[in-house]
XYZ file of C-alpha atoms in Angstrom:
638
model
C -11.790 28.590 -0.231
C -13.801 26.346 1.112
C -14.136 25.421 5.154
C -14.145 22.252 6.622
C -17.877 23.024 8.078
C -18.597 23.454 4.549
C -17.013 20.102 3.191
C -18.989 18.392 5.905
C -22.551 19.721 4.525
C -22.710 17.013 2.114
C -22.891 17.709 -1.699
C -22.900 21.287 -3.088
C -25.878 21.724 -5.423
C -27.623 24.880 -5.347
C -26.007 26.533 -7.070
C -23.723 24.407 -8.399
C -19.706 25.086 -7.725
C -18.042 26.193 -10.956
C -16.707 23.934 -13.132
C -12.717 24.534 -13.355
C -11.985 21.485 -15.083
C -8.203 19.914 -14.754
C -5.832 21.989 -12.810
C -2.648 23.184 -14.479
C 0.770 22.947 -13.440
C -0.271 19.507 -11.373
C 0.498 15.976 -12.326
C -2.441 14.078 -14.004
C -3.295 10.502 -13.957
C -2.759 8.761 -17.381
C -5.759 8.850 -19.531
C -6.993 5.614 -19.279
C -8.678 2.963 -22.277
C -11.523 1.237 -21.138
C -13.056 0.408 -24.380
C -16.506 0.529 -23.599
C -19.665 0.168 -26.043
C -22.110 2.445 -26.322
C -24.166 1.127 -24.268
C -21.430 0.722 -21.257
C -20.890 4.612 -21.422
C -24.549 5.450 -21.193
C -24.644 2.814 -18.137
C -21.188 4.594 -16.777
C -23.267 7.969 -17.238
C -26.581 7.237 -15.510
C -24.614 5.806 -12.899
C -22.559 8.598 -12.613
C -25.514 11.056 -12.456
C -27.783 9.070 -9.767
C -25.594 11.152 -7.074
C -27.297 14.085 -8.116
C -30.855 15.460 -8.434
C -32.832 14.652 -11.744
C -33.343 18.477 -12.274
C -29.576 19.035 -12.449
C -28.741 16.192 -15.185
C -28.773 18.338 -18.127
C -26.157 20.439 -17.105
C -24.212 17.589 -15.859
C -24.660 14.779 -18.335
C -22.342 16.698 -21.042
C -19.357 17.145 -18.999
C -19.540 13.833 -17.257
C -19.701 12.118 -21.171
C -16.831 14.181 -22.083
C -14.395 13.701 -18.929
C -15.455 10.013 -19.909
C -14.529 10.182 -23.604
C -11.156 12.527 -22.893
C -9.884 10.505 -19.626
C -11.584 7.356 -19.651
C -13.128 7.372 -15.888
C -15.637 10.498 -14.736
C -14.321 11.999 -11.915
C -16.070 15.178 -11.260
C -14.152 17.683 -11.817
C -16.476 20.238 -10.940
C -16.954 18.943 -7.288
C -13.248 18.834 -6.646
C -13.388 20.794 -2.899
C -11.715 24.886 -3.348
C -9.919 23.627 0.310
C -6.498 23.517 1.519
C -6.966 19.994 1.157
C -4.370 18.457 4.151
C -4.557 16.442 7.749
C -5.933 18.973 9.477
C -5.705 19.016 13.796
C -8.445 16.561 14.993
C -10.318 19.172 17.146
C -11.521 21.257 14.033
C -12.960 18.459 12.142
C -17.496 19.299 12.951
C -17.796 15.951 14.059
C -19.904 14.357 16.884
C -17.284 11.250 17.716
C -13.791 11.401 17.770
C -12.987 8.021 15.682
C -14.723 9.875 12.535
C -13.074 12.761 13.087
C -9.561 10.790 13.279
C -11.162 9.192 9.938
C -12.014 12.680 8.103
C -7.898 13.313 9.513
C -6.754 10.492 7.780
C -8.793 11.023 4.451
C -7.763 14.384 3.574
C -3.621 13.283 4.210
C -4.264 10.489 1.764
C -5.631 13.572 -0.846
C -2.996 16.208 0.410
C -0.912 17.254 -2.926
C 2.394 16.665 -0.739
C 1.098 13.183 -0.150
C -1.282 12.369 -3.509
C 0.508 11.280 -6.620
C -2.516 12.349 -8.613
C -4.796 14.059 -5.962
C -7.443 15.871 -8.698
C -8.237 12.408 -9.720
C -8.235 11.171 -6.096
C -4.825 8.627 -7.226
C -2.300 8.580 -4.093
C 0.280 6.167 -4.901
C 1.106 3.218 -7.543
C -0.024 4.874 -10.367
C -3.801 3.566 -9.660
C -4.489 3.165 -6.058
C -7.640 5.049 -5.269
C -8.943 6.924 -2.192
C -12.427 7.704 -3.794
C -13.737 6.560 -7.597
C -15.480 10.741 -7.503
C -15.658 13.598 -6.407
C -19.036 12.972 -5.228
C -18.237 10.427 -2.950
C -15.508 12.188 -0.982
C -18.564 14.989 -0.256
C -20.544 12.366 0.835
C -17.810 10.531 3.200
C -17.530 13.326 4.886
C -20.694 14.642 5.227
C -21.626 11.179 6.682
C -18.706 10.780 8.757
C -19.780 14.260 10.320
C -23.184 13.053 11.467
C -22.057 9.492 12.645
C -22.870 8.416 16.129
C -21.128 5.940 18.338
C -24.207 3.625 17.741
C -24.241 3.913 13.599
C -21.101 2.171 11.097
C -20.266 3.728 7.643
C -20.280 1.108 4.827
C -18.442 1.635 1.831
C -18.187 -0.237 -1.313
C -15.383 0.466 -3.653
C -15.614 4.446 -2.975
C -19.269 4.174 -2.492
C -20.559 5.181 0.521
C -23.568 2.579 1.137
C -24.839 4.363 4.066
C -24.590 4.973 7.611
C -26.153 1.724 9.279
C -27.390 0.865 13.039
C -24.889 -1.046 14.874
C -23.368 -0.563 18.629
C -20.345 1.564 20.012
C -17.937 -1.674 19.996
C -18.356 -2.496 16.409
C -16.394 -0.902 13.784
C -17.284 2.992 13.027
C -16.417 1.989 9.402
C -16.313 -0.981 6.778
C -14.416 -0.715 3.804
C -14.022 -2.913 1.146
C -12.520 -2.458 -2.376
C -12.444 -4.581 -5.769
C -14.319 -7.627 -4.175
C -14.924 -8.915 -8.004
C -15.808 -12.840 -8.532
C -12.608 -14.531 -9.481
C -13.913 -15.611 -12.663
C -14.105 -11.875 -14.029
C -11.425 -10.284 -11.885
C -9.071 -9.596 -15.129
C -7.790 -6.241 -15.691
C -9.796 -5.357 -18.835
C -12.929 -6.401 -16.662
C -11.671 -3.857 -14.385
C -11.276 -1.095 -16.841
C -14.921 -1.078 -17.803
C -15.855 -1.723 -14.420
C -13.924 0.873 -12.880
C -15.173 3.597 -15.563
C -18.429 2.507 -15.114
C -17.965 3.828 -11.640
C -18.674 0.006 -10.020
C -15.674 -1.010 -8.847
C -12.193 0.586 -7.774
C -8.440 -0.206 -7.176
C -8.083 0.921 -3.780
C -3.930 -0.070 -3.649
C -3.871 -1.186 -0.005
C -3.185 2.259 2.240
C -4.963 4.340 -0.301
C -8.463 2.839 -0.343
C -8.032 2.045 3.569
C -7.196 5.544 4.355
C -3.769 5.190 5.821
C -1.039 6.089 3.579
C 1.532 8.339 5.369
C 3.505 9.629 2.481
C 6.736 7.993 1.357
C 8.199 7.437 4.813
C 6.141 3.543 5.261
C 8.373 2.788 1.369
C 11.466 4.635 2.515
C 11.643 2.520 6.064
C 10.640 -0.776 4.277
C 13.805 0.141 1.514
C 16.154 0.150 4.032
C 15.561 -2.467 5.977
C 15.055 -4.485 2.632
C 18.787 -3.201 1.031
C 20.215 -3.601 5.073
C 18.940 -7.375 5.098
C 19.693 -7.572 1.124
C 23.592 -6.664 1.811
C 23.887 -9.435 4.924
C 22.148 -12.174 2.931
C 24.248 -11.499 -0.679
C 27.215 -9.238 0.294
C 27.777 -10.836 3.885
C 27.905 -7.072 4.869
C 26.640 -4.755 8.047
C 27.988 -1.993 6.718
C 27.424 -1.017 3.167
C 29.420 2.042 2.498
C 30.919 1.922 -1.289
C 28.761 -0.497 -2.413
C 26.322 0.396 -5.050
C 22.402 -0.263 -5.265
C 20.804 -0.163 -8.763
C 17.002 0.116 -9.252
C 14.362 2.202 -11.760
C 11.254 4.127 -10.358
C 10.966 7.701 -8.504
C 7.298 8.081 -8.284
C 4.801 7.410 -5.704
C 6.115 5.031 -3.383
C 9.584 3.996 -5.492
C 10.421 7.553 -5.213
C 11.908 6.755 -1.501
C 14.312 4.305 -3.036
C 16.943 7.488 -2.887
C 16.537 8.528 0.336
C 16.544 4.608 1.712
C 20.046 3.898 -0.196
C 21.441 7.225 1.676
C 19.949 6.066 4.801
C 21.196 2.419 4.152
C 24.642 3.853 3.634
C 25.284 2.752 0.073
C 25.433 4.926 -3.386
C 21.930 4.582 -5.248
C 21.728 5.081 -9.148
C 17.782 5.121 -9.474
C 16.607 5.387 -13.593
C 13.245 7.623 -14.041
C 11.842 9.052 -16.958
C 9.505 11.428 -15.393
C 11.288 14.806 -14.719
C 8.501 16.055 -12.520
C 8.741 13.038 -10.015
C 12.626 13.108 -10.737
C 12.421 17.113 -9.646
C 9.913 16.360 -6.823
C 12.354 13.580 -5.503
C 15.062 15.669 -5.950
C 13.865 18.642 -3.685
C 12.239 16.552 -1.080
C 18.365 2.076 -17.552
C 20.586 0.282 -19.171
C 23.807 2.033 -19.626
C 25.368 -0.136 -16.779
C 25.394 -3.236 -19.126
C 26.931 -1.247 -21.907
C 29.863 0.354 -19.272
C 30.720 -3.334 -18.321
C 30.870 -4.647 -22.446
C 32.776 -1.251 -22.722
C 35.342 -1.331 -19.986
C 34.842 -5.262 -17.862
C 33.648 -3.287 -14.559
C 30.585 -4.397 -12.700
C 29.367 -1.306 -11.176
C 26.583 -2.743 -10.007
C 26.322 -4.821 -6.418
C 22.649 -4.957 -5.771
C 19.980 -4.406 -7.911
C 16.064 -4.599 -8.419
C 12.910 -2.479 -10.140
C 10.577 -0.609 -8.649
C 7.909 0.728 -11.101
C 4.567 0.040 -10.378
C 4.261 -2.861 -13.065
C 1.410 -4.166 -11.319
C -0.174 -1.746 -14.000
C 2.580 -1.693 -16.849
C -0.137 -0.698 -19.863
C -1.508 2.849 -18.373
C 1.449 4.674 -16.761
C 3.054 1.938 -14.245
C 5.870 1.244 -16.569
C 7.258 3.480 -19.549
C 9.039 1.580 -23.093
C 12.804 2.643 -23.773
C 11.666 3.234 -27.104
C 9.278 6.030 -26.815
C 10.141 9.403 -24.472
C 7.701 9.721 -21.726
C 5.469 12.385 -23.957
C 5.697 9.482 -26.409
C 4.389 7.257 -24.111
C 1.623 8.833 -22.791
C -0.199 10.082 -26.325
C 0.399 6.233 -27.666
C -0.517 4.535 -24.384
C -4.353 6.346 -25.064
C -4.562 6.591 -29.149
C -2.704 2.892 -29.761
C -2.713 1.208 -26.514
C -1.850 -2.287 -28.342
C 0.965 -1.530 -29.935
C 1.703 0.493 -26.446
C 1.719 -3.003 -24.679
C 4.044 -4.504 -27.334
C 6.375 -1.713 -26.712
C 6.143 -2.247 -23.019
C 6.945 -6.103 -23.111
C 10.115 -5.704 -25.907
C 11.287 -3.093 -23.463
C 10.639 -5.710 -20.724
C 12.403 -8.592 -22.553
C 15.331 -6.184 -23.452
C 15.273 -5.054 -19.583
C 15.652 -8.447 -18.242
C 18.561 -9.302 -20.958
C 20.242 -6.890 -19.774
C 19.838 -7.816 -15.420
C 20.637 -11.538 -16.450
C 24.026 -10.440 -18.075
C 25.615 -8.319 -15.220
C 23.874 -11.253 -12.403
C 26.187 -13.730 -14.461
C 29.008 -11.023 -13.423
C 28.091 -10.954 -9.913
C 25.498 -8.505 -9.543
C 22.539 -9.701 -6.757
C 19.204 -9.202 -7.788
C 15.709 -9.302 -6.353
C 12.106 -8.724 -6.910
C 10.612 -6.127 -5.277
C 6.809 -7.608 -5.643
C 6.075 -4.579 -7.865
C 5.307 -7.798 -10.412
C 8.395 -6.837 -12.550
C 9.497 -10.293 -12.952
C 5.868 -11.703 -13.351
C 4.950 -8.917 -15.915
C 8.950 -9.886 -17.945
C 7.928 -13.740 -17.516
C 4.298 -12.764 -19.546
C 5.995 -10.698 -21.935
C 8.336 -13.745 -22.926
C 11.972 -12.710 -21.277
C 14.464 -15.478 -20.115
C 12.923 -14.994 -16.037
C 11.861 -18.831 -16.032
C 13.409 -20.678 -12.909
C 12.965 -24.535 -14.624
C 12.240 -27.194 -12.049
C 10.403 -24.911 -9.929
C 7.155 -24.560 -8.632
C 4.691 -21.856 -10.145
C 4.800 -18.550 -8.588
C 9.093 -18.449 -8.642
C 11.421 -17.095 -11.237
C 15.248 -16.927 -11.925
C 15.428 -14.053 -9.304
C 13.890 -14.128 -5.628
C 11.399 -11.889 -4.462
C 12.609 -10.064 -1.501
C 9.970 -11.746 0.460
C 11.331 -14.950 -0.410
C 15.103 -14.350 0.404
C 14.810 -10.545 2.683
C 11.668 -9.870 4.435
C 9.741 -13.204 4.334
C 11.626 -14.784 7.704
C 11.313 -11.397 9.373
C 7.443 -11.596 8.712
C 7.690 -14.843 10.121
C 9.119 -14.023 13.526
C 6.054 -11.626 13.674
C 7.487 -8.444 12.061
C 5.828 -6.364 10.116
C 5.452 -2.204 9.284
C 2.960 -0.543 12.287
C 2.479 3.049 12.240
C 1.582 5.524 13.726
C -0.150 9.370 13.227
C -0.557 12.041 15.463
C -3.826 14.020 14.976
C -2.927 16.790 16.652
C -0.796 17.537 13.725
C 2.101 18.422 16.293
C 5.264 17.751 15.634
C 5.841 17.645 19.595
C 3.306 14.590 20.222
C 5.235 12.998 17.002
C 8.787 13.355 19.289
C 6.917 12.196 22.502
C 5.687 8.907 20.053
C 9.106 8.205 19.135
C 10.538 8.226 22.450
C 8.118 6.355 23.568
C 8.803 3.629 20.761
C 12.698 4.142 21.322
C 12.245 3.530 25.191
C 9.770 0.353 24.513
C 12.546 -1.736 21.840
C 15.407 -0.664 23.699
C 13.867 -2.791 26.834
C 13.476 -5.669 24.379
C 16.582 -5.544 23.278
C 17.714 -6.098 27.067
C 15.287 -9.580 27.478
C 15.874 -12.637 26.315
C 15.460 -12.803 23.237
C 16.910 -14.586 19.928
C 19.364 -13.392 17.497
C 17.059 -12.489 14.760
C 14.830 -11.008 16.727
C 17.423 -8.776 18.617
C 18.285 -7.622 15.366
C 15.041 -6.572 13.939
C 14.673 -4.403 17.430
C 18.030 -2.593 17.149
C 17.631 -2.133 13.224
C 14.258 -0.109 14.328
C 16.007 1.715 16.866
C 18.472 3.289 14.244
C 15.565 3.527 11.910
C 13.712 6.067 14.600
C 16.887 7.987 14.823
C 17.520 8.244 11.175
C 13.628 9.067 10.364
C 14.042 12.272 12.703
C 17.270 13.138 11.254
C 15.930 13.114 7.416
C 12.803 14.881 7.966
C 10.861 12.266 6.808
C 7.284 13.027 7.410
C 5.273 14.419 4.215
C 1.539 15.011 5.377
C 0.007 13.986 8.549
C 2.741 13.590 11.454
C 3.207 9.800 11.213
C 5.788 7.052 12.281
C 6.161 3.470 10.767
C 8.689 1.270 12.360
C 8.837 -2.967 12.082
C 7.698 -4.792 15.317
C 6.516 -7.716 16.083
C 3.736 -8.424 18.247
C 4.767 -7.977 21.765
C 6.341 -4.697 20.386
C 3.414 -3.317 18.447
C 1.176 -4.313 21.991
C 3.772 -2.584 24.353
C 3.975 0.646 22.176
C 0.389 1.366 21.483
C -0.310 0.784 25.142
C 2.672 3.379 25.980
C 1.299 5.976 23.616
C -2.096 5.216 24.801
C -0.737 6.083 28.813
C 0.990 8.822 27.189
C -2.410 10.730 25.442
C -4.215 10.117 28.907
C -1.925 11.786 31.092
C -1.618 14.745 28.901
C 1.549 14.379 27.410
C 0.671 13.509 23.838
C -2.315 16.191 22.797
C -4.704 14.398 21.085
C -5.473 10.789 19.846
C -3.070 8.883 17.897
C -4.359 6.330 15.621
C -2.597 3.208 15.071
C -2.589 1.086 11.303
C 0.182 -0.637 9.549
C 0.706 -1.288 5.845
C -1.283 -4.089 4.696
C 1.869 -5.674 2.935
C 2.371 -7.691 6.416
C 2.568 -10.581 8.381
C -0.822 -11.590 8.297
C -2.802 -8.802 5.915
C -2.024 -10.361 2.547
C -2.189 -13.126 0.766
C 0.059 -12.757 -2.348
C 2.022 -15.233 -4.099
C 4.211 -12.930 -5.693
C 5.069 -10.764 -2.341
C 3.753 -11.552 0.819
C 3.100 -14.859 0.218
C 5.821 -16.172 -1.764
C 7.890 -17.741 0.517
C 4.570 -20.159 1.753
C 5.848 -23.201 -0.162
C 2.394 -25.791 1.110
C 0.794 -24.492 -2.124
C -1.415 -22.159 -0.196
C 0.366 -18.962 -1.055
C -2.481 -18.787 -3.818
C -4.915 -18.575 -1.082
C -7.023 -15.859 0.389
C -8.344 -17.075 3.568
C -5.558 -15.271 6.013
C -6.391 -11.955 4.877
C -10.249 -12.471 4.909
C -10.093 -14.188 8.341
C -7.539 -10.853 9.273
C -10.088 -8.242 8.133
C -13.416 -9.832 10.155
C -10.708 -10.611 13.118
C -9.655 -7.415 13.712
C -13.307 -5.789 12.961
C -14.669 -7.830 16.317
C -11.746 -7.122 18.445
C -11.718 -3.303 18.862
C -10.706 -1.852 15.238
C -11.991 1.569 14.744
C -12.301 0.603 10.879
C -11.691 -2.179 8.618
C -10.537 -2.705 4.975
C -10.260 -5.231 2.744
C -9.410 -4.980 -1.065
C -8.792 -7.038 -4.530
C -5.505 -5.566 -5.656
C -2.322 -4.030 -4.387
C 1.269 -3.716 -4.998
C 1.229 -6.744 -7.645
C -1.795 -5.608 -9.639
C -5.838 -6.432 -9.409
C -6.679 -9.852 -9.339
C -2.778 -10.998 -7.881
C -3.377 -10.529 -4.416
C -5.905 -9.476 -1.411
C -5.319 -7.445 1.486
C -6.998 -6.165 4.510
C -6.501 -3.262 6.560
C -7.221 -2.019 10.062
C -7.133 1.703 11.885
C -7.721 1.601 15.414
C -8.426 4.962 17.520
C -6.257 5.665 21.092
C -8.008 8.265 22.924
C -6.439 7.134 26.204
C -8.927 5.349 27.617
C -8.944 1.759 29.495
C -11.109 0.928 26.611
C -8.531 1.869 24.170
C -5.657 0.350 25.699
C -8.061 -3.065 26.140
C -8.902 -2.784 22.166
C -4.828 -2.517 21.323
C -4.217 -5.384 23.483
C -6.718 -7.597 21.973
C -6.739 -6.602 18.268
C -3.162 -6.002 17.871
C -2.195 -9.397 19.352
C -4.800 -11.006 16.542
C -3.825 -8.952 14.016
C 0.202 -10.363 13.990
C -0.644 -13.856 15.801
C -3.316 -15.092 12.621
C -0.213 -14.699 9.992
C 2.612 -16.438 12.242
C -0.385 -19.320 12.833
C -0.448 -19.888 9.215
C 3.271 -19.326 8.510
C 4.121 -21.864 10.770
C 1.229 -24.649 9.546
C 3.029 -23.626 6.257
C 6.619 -25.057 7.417
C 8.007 -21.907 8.443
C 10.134 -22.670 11.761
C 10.187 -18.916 12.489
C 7.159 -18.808 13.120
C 6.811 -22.337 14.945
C 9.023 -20.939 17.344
C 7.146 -17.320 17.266
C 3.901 -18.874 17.908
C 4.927 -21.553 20.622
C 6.495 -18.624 22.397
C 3.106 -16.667 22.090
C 1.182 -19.484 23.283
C 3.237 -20.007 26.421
C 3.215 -16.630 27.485
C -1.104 -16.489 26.570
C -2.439 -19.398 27.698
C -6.156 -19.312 25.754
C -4.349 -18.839 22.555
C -4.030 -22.942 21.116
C -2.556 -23.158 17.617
C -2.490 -26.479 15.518
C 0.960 -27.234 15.070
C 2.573 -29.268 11.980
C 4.389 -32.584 12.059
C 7.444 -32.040 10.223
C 8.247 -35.442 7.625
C 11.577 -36.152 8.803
C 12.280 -38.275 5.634
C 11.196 -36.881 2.601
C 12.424 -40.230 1.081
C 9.176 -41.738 1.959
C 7.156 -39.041 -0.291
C 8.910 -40.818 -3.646
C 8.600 -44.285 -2.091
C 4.231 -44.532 -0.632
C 3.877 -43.685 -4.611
C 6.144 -46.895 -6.036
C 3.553 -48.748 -4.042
């Protein structure tokens, strides 16, 4: 086995590790189809091989062309690390600066086989979503990462580490950015060949920023999203009896279980994988046919969460075929594959429109299920409507969307000691800091979002929820996230919390996505089809104190449907730490409520004219609401 001293010595060469191929007894990414020419494999090869030495391209050339003709991307399977590959404790990373060695932390939990869904092809979650497009680059991260000063940045571009650059201790210690294709050729079959040809990757959002924390982030957004669901459609707080309905036990839908037990309601969850059904376990359609049988709805809520942002290679599996089925024709006949995957679609949707007529509430869960069924020709069309909404609401558009608005959004936490002590001392800490909200003035909504989080923090310790790094994700808005990093922060320098903690959120937030089929969808201006929040989010928080930066093409609805950014930020318990989290973390929340609210959103009106009373250099251009919409029809009779 390998040591971390010797993963941080860059690439091993001479001689070169053995070549064990796939691992057995592991789940495998599907083989994916990029249809290249000849002439794009040979480019997919040299590019492949200019991360080694010309003297070692004759052995290598071979296997690379063959890992590219039997799985359609080459991801150096030789060079896959012999390490326990987990989140290690901070302290043992070889590293002369703490932020990389909170980086290197982060890394190997995204790769950790507990966390990864396909870690030998560096896949954490959705099927797709990327922490490195090789081998070869992880060696390289991480042999960088180990030599970086507090005076040099890391730049990396789609998995490719573009060097270690001159900069100053205040800027970013890394730059990340993923997918950034020109919108005229950002289509997925351009991605294919771009992604085999080792150019371009899908880095999800928390994969390719480095922050995914295992299933907890999906399980805590579930239950606030089935809580919230049951108060807006079942005019219920408590949810015992009723019963949840939904498809998809895999990367991140696999906490859909745990979130209905946690939520208090039955879940029936459909999955035709038995090894993520197993893993699940130890960590479709039959309801239409029981109510044409017997005239019960056994359904009360209901949604899909596959990862049909990529229903062609693996995100979505046809009734028709069983899953072995599935996965020989999605490679050897992937277009009659995608007709299979749209009638099953269209036969899908028949089925959710029937038991809705009966009662049954659905949503979208932004996984692009109802914007794959609408392309695939099923009855989804809401006529009348503006583009980007269907017969069915995305949960951001009925659920979560006004609870972004008020400033709310997913912040996390991990502890790199790796000590399950400093995780308890966190929590308290984030208990103590929203029950003293609770106690202030504030509104309704926002009183409920704080006690909701409270009970989340209590359940998350009860269900042993962490898988990985030791990690907390709780909603807050900004005066929350601001007050507990600055706790935590007190906490580390008086010795009471071990080591640093570093602070991120998921990017499916307030203010680090633009997507008009999630995060976006309830912006009605016609801007939820713009990008500019998330850009404007990623170079924000870079130039108020983040440790590192991301910002990607893709995520949760599929490449090209959305961009994202990302931020971690490094507490080491230092005034300049606690300065950094007051600054970045009040940007970071404050830039998506500005443009909710220019948007119409009187949420976040009254979130951001409450933030700029209480900061006085923060001046936000505020809307004039028409009053009359009569005069809209009546200037054009003119």
């Amino acid at each position: 086995m390998s040591t971390l001293k010797e993963i941080c010595g860059g690439l091993p060469l001479y001689p070169l590790p053995e070549n064990r191929g796939r691992k057995d007894g592991i789940p495998h990414a599907p083989v994916r189809t990029p249809n290249l020419t000849m002439q794009e494999e040979k480019l997919a090869l040299k590019n492949a091989l200019r991360y080694f030495p010309s003297d070692l391209h004759e052995v290598l050339a071979s296997e690379f062309a063959k890992e590219l003709r039997l799985y359609g991307h080459i991801y150096m399977y030789r060079f896959c690390p012999q390490i326990l590959m987990r989140a290690y404790p901070i302290q043992e990373y070889p590293c002369k600066t703490i932020q990389a060695a909170a980086i290197m932390h982060m890394i190997m939990n995204n790769l950790d086989p507990a966390v990864a869904q396909f870690p030998q092809e560096l896949v954490t979650y959705g099927g797709n979503g990327q922490v490195f497009s090789n081998w070869a680059q992880f060696w390289l991260v991480m042999h960088y990462l180990s030599e970086m000063t507090e005076d040099q940045t890391l730049v990396m571009c789609s998995g490719h580490p573009l060097g270690l650059f001159p900069s100053h201790r205040n800027a970013p210690r890394l730059v990340i950015t993923n997918g950034m294709v020109i919108p005229n050729y950002s289509s997925r079959d351009e991605y294919e060949k771009m992604f085999a040809m080792g150019v371009t990757m899908y880095g999800q959002m928390t994969a390719g920023s480095y922050c995914y924390i295992g299933p907890q982030g999906i399980v805590h957004g579930t239950v606030l999203t089935v809580l919230n669901a049951g108060r807006r459609y079942l005019g219920m707080e408590n949810l015992a009896g009723k019963v949840f309905v939904t498809s998809g036990l895999g990367g991140m839908s696999g906490a859909q279980a745990k979130a209905a037990v946690i939520a208090g309601c039955v879940g029936i969850i459909a999955e035709v994988d038995e090894a993520a059904l197993l893993k699940r376990h130890q960590q479709g359609e039959r309801l239409l046919v029981e109510f044409e049988k017997t005239g019960d709805l056994l359904a009360d809520l209901g949604s899909d969460q596959t990862s049909c942002h990529n229903p062609f290679n693996g995100g979505y599996y046809p009734v028709q075929l069983t899953f072995k089925e599935a996965n020989q024709l999605m490679s050897s006949n992937p277009v009659k594959f995608r007709a299979l995957v749209q009638e099953s679609l269209r036969r899908q949707v028949a089925a959710i429109n029937k038991l809705s007529d009966q009662g049954m509430f659905f949503w979208d869960y932004g996984n692009a299920f109802l914007l794959e069924a609408q392309r695939a020709g099923a009855d989804v069309e809401n006529r009348g409507a503006s583009k980007g909404t269907f017969r069915y609401p995305s949960y951001v558009q009925h659920i979560m969307g006004d609870i972004f608005s008020l400033g709310f959004g997913p912040f996390r936490w991990v502890c790199t000691s790796g000590n399950p002590e400093d995780l308890a001392s966190t929590d308290c800490i984030a208990s103590s800091v929203l029950e003293e909200a609770v106690l202030e003035e504030v509104n309704a909504s926002v009183k409920q979002q704080y006690c909701d989080n409270i009970r989340w923090i209590q359940e998350a310790k009860k269900h042993n929820l962490v898988v990985g790094s030791q990690a907390r994700i709780l909603y807050s808005d900004q005066k929350g996230r601001v007050a507990i990093a600055v706790a935590i922060n007190q906490g580390i320098a008086e010795g009471r919390i071990k080591a640093p903690v570093v602070l991120s959120r998921d990017h499916h937030d307030v203010s680090g996505t633009d997507s008009p089929y999630r995060e976006t969808s309830n912006i009605y201006d016609g801007s939820a089809f713009c990008a500019d929040m998330a850009v404007q989010n990623f170079v924000g928080d870079s130039f108020r104190g983040a440790t590192w930066v991301a910002l990607h093409n893709g995520g949760g609805v599929g490449w090209g449907e959305v961009i994202n950014g990302g931020f971690g930020l490094v507490l080491d318990g230092s005034a300049d730490a606690e300065e950094r989290a007051k600054m970045m973390l009040s940007w970071d929340v404050s830039n998506g409520v500005a443009r909710r609210c220019w948007s119409g959103n009187n949420n976040a009106y009254e979130t951001i004219c409450q933030a700029m009373e209480k900061e006085k250099k923060l001046k936000v251009t505020l809307p004039h609401v028409v009053a009359d919409v009569n005069i809209l029809e009546q200037a054009f009779r003119c």
